[in-house]
Amino acid sequence: MRGFGYFVVMFFCLLVFMGSTEGQLQMDFYSRSCPNAEKIVQDYVNRHIHNAPSLAATILRMHFHDCFVRGCDGSVLLNTTSSGNQTEKLATPNLTLRGFGFIDGVKSLLEAACPGVVSCADVIALVARDAIVATGGPFWKVPTGRRDGTISRSSEASNNIPPPTSNFTNLRTLFANQGLDLKDLVVLSGAHTIGVAHCSSFSNRLYNFTGVLGSQDPALDSEYADNLKARKCRSLNDNTTIVEMDPGSFRTFDLSYYRHLLKRRGLFQSDSALTTNSTTLSLVNQLLQGSLENFFAEFADSMEKMGRINVKTGTVGEIRKQCAVVNS
Ligand code: HEM
Ligand SMILES: *[C@@H]1O[C@H](CO)[C@@H](O)[C@H](O)[C@H]1NC(C)=O
Ligand SMILES: *[C@@H]1O[C@H](CO)[C@@H](O)[C@H](O)[C@H]1NC(C)=O
Ligand SMILES: *[C@@H]1O[C@H](CO)[C@@H](O)[C@H](O)[C@H]1NC(C)=O
Ligand SMILES: *[C@@H]1O[C@H](CO)[C@@H](O)[C@H](O)[C@H]1NC(C)=O
Ligand SMILES: *[C@@H]1O[C@H](CO)[C@@H](O)[C@H](O)[C@H]1NC(C)=O
Ligand SMILES: *[C@@H]1O[C@H](CO)[C@@H](O)[C@H](O)[C@H]1NC(C)=O
Ligand SMILES: CC(=O)N[C@H]1CO[C@H](CO)[C@@H](O)[C@@H]1O
């Protein structure tokens, strides 16, 4: 009788334990199912990222876009199919996403080692972290176990990914919708310390701010604006030229993005919006008063939080065989 009681207790403990791990990410989730998975990713990144270091920024941005639409579920990677659905890849904010081939390269090695085990969502999360580390940026923990979604809609990307024209209210709302607070907003925007933008992402600030041609955004330092107009973005319609978002150190993950913000040299309205609210402005000042190590630690915390947005775990979703298409 007593033995049976213990058995019942143990059984329920086991159920509770399974219930608590189901639905959660874990460190080294693939340790048994694909022990080399994280090493395969890291080796690929270390071998290839130096041929195209700019992909580190691109894939970090890809991870952000993935997480903000239906959670971090790899939906950003899905191709539009003949059924006519426009996927996230085709949405305006994704127009300039590159790096899909890099993700596919990693995924095919993983499929060769452990077919059908490692999700595309985890591949994005791991590659983003490893690529940033390999190019001198912060390390953050990437618990794994994300599963891939089967739905991707361009309209949802447009509704959830903040446009560069966002004001403070827009940003606060779109981040809050994902469970991210103002500190996450300020810290994660610091990713703009690396990478590039197309003129078309901000040329309205230079040429057509009020809707009257020739009008400029008064929140943008006029010397910087003149410089951009003379040397880089020579017309409102330039949609090919790219500009360093953190001029002078766009390859270096450092605090200079925040220094530019205070000089009114944030490139997008969404960057300069961070200085329009006293809470976010003081967060910017705190980051600037702290060390680079402090920024890296804050960035790591917010990235880990971002990487958990609405993840699919357990038996939800699937493990895609090819990242660009749902399994048939
Ligand atoms: C706060 C709202 C945000 C807005 C409005 C925004 C907007 C943009 C835009 C418009 C671009 C340039 C795209 C182009 O013209 O090619 C860009 C680039 C970039 N964004 Fe953001 N972003 C935001 C937040 C983030 C976050 C949270 C991250 C990552 C944690 C991120 C990482 C990047 C990176 C790394 C690039 C450079 C990409 C490259 O060089 O290929 N951004 N962002
Ligand atoms: C295509 O769109 C339909 C209707 O919105 C939706 O039910 C279906 O899941 C979509 N397919 C994909 C792959 O997103
Ligand atoms: C922010 O932008 C939205 C539209 O995108 C607008 O409705 C709102 O009035 C703006 N808020 C402020 C404070 O300017
Ligand atoms: C300038 O901005 C206004 C208002 O946003 C817009 O309607 C107009 O089409 C823009 N002009 C050009 C040439 O893009
Ligand atoms: C980019 O600009 C070129 C030249 O102005 C134009 O022909 C093309 O349609 C533009 N593309 C987009 C996507 O706006
Ligand atoms: C800044 O944003 C916070 C949070 O939304 C809000 O409580 C506060 O009133 C804002 N401050 C200003 C000066 O707009
Ligand atoms: C997805 O689309 C890209 C570009 O349109 C194409 O190169 C690739 O082959 C497609 N992938 C699959 C699996 O259909
Ligand atoms: C709607 C739209 O502009 N889609 C574009 C998305 O990006 C691809 C490739 O970069 C373009 O071919 C599409 O025209």
Tab-separated table of C-alpha atoms in Angstrom, residues 39-284:
chain	number	residue	atom	x	y	z
A	39	LYS	CA	29.274	23.090	-32.307
A	40	ILE	CA	28.270	22.577	-35.943
A	41	VAL	CA	26.621	26.005	-35.945
A	42	GLN	CA	29.527	27.694	-34.246
A	43	ASP	CA	32.140	26.101	-36.511
A	44	TYR	CA	30.206	27.101	-39.629
A	45	VAL	CA	29.900	30.682	-38.387
A	46	ASN	CA	33.568	30.886	-37.421
A	47	ARG	CA	34.635	29.491	-40.777
A	48	HIS	CA	32.394	31.643	-42.965
A	49	ILE	CA	31.497	34.906	-41.232
A	50	HIS	CA	34.867	36.505	-41.987
A	51	ASN	CA	34.147	36.278	-45.718
A	52	ALA	CA	31.055	38.407	-45.151
A	53	PRO	CA	31.197	40.048	-41.709
A	54	SER	CA	28.296	42.343	-42.591
A	55	LEU	CA	26.038	39.292	-42.350
A	56	ALA	CA	26.383	39.359	-38.562
A	57	ALA	CA	24.269	42.531	-38.455
A	58	THR	CA	21.871	41.227	-41.061
A	59	ILE	CA	21.206	37.992	-39.221
A	60	LEU	CA	20.832	39.753	-35.877
A	61	ARG	CA	18.146	41.864	-37.530
A	62	MET	CA	16.606	38.727	-39.031
A	63	HIS	CA	16.313	37.217	-35.529
A	64	PHE	CA	14.573	40.389	-34.314
A	65	HIS	CA	12.117	40.292	-37.207
A	66	ASP	CA	11.487	36.593	-36.701
A	67	CYS	CA	10.671	37.047	-33.011
A	68	PHE	CA	8.346	40.025	-33.548
A	69	VAL	CA	6.045	38.143	-35.929
A	70	ARG	CA	4.310	35.042	-34.458
A	71	GLY	CA	7.183	34.546	-32.034
A	72	CYS	CA	10.689	33.233	-32.754
A	73	ASP	CA	9.502	30.405	-35.000
A	74	GLY	CA	11.501	30.736	-38.202
A	75	SER	CA	8.515	32.148	-40.074
A	76	VAL	CA	10.740	34.931	-41.423
A	77	LEU	CA	12.477	32.298	-43.556
A	78	LEU	CA	9.405	30.960	-45.360
A	79	ASN	CA	9.103	31.528	-49.100
A	80	THR	CA	5.928	32.646	-50.729
A	81	THR	CA	4.304	29.598	-52.323
A	82	SER	CA	2.222	29.217	-55.416
A	83	SER	CA	-0.918	29.389	-53.240
A	84	GLY	CA	-0.363	33.112	-53.399
A	85	ASN	CA	0.210	33.967	-49.727
A	86	GLN	CA	2.721	36.761	-49.429
A	87	THR	CA	5.104	35.734	-46.652
A	88	GLU	CA	7.048	37.895	-44.181
A	89	LYS	CA	10.067	37.740	-46.493
A	90	LEU	CA	8.175	39.932	-48.946
A	91	ALA	CA	6.940	42.541	-46.478
A	92	THR	CA	8.462	45.992	-46.843
A	93	PRO	CA	10.511	45.851	-43.635
A	94	ASN	CA	12.024	42.604	-44.886
A	95	LEU	CA	12.857	43.936	-48.298
A	96	THR	CA	16.449	44.334	-47.314
A	97	LEU	CA	16.966	41.178	-45.306
A	98	ARG	CA	19.850	39.106	-46.572
A	99	GLY	CA	21.532	36.142	-45.092
A	100	PHE	CA	18.966	33.493	-45.974
A	101	GLY	CA	21.677	31.509	-47.780
A	102	PHE	CA	23.891	31.563	-44.707
A	103	ILE	CA	21.085	30.079	-42.599
A	104	ASP	CA	20.468	27.422	-45.261
A	105	GLY	CA	24.166	26.512	-45.229
A	106	VAL	CA	24.059	25.844	-41.489
A	107	LYS	CA	20.761	24.009	-41.719
A	108	SER	CA	21.992	21.598	-44.397
A	109	LEU	CA	24.972	20.576	-42.221
A	110	LEU	CA	22.614	19.992	-39.299
A	111	GLU	CA	20.274	17.920	-41.471
A	112	ALA	CA	23.224	15.804	-42.583
A	113	ALA	CA	24.253	15.173	-38.956
A	114	CYS	CA	20.796	14.789	-37.359
A	115	PRO	CA	17.930	14.788	-39.851
A	116	GLY	CA	14.759	16.508	-38.690
A	117	VAL	CA	16.025	17.447	-35.232
A	118	VAL	CA	17.191	21.059	-35.094
A	119	SER	CA	14.639	23.759	-35.869
A	120	CYS	CA	15.211	26.673	-38.220
A	121	ALA	CA	14.088	28.998	-35.418
A	122	ASP	CA	16.949	27.756	-33.230
A	123	VAL	CA	19.358	28.033	-36.155
A	124	ILE	CA	18.550	31.752	-36.533
A	125	ALA	CA	18.915	32.340	-32.787
A	126	LEU	CA	22.244	30.481	-32.565
A	127	VAL	CA	23.733	31.923	-35.748
A	128	ALA	CA	22.795	35.475	-34.701
A	129	ARG	CA	24.577	35.060	-31.370
A	130	ASP	CA	27.619	33.232	-32.756
A	131	ALA	CA	28.047	35.730	-35.614
A	132	ILE	CA	27.921	38.699	-33.250
A	133	VAL	CA	30.438	37.044	-30.919
A	134	ALA	CA	32.719	36.144	-33.849
A	135	THR	CA	32.759	39.792	-34.968
A	136	GLY	CA	33.630	41.146	-31.524
A	137	GLY	CA	30.193	41.773	-30.029
A	138	PRO	CA	28.500	40.581	-26.851
A	139	PHE	CA	27.771	36.982	-25.904
A	140	TRP	CA	24.299	36.034	-24.723
A	141	LYS	CA	22.768	32.744	-23.671
A	142	VAL	CA	20.661	30.969	-26.252
A	143	PRO	CA	18.471	28.340	-24.642
A	144	THR	CA	17.073	26.111	-27.406
A	145	GLY	CA	14.063	23.937	-28.158
A	146	ARG	CA	12.139	26.363	-30.362
A	147	ARG	CA	9.984	24.698	-32.995
A	148	ASP	CA	9.156	26.050	-36.421
A	149	GLY	CA	5.878	27.681	-37.362
A	150	THR	CA	3.948	26.899	-40.512
A	151	ILE	CA	2.385	30.284	-41.152
A	152	SER	CA	3.968	33.457	-42.474
A	153	ARG	CA	2.067	36.525	-43.649
A	154	SER	CA	3.545	39.745	-44.911
A	155	SER	CA	0.672	41.744	-43.428
A	156	GLU	CA	1.614	40.541	-39.946
A	157	ALA	CA	5.197	41.647	-40.473
A	158	SER	CA	3.994	45.115	-41.457
A	159	ASN	CA	1.781	45.324	-38.374
A	160	ASN	CA	4.317	44.129	-35.814
A	161	ILE	CA	7.725	45.274	-36.956
A	162	PRO	CA	8.247	48.921	-36.076
A	163	PRO	CA	8.899	51.101	-39.125
A	164	PRO	CA	11.842	53.528	-39.032
A	165	THR	CA	9.326	56.370	-38.985
A	166	SER	CA	8.028	55.236	-35.567
A	167	ASN	CA	7.617	57.782	-32.803
A	168	PHE	CA	8.080	56.938	-29.128
A	169	THR	CA	4.446	55.887	-28.652
A	170	ASN	CA	4.562	53.490	-31.619
A	171	LEU	CA	7.786	51.908	-30.349
A	172	ARG	CA	6.540	51.541	-26.788
A	173	THR	CA	3.343	49.874	-28.015
A	174	LEU	CA	4.990	47.491	-30.480
A	175	PHE	CA	7.605	46.413	-27.915
A	176	ALA	CA	5.005	46.088	-25.135
A	177	ASN	CA	2.957	43.856	-27.460
A	178	GLN	CA	5.920	41.455	-27.348
A	179	GLY	CA	6.359	41.701	-23.583
A	180	LEU	CA	9.370	43.994	-23.910
A	181	ASP	CA	9.745	47.114	-21.773
A	182	LEU	CA	11.361	50.503	-22.295
A	183	LYS	CA	14.726	49.238	-21.121
A	184	ASP	CA	14.616	46.443	-23.690
A	185	LEU	CA	13.668	49.035	-26.305
A	186	VAL	CA	16.654	51.243	-25.530
A	187	VAL	CA	19.122	48.391	-25.097
A	188	LEU	CA	18.053	46.447	-28.196
A	189	SER	CA	18.007	49.580	-30.352
A	190	GLY	CA	21.721	49.643	-29.493
A	191	ALA	CA	22.053	46.916	-32.146
A	192	HIS	CA	22.133	49.862	-34.548
A	193	THR	CA	25.741	50.298	-33.432
A	194	ILE	CA	26.500	47.883	-36.273
A	195	GLY	CA	25.262	47.561	-39.816
A	196	VAL	CA	23.889	49.658	-42.607
A	197	ALA	CA	20.642	51.140	-43.869
A	198	HIS	CA	19.307	52.047	-47.270
A	199	CYS	CA	18.681	55.732	-47.933
A	200	SER	CA	15.046	54.882	-48.563
A	201	SER	CA	14.682	53.956	-44.877
A	202	PHE	CA	15.198	57.568	-43.782
A	203	SER	CA	15.301	59.881	-46.822
A	204	ASN	CA	11.941	61.382	-45.868
A	205	ARG	CA	13.829	63.060	-43.000
A	206	LEU	CA	16.158	64.688	-45.517
A	207	TYR	CA	13.793	65.679	-48.308
A	208	ASN	CA	10.120	65.396	-47.508
A	209	PHE	CA	9.552	65.494	-43.784
A	210	THR	CA	6.369	67.537	-43.612
A	211	GLY	CA	5.037	66.475	-46.982
A	212	VAL	CA	6.436	69.636	-48.547
A	213	LEU	CA	9.329	68.720	-50.822
A	214	GLY	CA	12.609	70.024	-49.447
A	215	SER	CA	11.514	69.925	-45.813
A	216	GLN	CA	13.904	68.374	-43.321
A	217	ASP	CA	13.346	66.748	-39.920
A	218	PRO	CA	14.315	69.377	-37.330
A	219	ALA	CA	15.182	66.552	-34.901
A	220	LEU	CA	18.076	65.526	-37.160
A	221	ASP	CA	21.333	67.457	-36.786
A	222	SER	CA	21.365	69.732	-39.842
A	223	GLU	CA	25.089	69.409	-40.477
A	224	TYR	CA	24.761	65.629	-40.527
A	225	ALA	CA	21.682	65.888	-42.751
A	226	ASP	CA	23.509	68.152	-45.232
A	227	ASN	CA	26.381	65.734	-45.312
A	228	LEU	CA	24.110	62.783	-46.027
A	229	LYS	CA	22.392	64.716	-48.810
A	230	ALA	CA	25.628	65.840	-50.419
A	231	ARG	CA	27.552	62.580	-50.202
A	232	LYS	CA	25.163	59.689	-49.811
A	233	CYS	CA	21.450	60.027	-50.333
A	234	ARG	CA	21.329	62.475	-53.205
A	235	SER	CA	17.612	62.213	-53.861
A	236	LEU	CA	14.370	61.262	-52.166
A	237	ASN	CA	14.037	58.239	-54.445
A	238	ASP	CA	17.462	56.700	-53.897
A	239	ASN	CA	16.665	53.138	-52.869
A	240	THR	CA	20.059	51.557	-53.539
A	241	THR	CA	22.717	53.532	-51.652
A	242	ILE	CA	23.554	52.222	-48.198
A	243	VAL	CA	24.750	54.263	-45.232
A	244	GLU	CA	26.532	53.225	-42.041
A	245	MET	CA	24.106	53.551	-39.162
A	246	ASP	CA	26.873	54.280	-36.666
A	247	PRO	CA	29.289	56.257	-38.824
A	248	GLY	CA	32.906	55.783	-37.864
A	249	SER	CA	32.393	52.473	-36.060
A	250	PHE	CA	29.640	50.590	-37.868
A	251	ARG	CA	31.549	47.336	-37.606
A	252	THR	CA	32.223	47.683	-33.896
A	253	PHE	CA	29.702	46.765	-31.238
A	254	ASP	CA	30.183	49.727	-28.917
A	255	LEU	CA	28.378	52.597	-27.202
A	256	SER	CA	28.842	55.144	-29.960
A	257	TYR	CA	25.278	54.635	-31.275
A	258	TYR	CA	24.057	56.213	-28.033
A	259	ARG	CA	26.567	59.066	-28.368
A	260	HIS	CA	25.168	59.793	-31.827
A	261	LEU	CA	21.639	59.845	-30.406
A	262	LEU	CA	22.547	62.640	-28.000
A	263	LYS	CA	24.131	64.596	-30.855
A	264	ARG	CA	20.838	64.274	-32.764
A	265	ARG	CA	22.535	61.980	-35.232
A	266	GLY	CA	20.410	58.904	-34.868
A	267	LEU	CA	19.635	57.889	-38.445
A	268	PHE	CA	15.960	56.943	-38.134
A	269	GLN	CA	13.083	58.783	-36.513
A	270	SER	CA	12.783	55.676	-34.318
A	271	ASP	CA	16.350	56.210	-33.106
A	272	SER	CA	15.846	59.851	-32.312
A	273	ALA	CA	12.495	59.020	-30.682
A	274	LEU	CA	14.422	57.390	-27.836
A	275	THR	CA	15.524	60.848	-26.732
A	276	THR	CA	11.981	62.278	-26.713
A	277	ASN	CA	10.818	60.509	-23.553
A	278	SER	CA	12.475	61.227	-20.219
A	279	THR	CA	12.532	57.556	-19.187
A	280	THR	CA	14.272	56.328	-22.327
A	281	LEU	CA	16.543	59.381	-22.449
A	282	SER	CA	17.771	58.643	-18.949
A	283	LEU	CA	18.322	54.997	-19.913
A	284	VAL	CA	20.494	56.225	-22.797
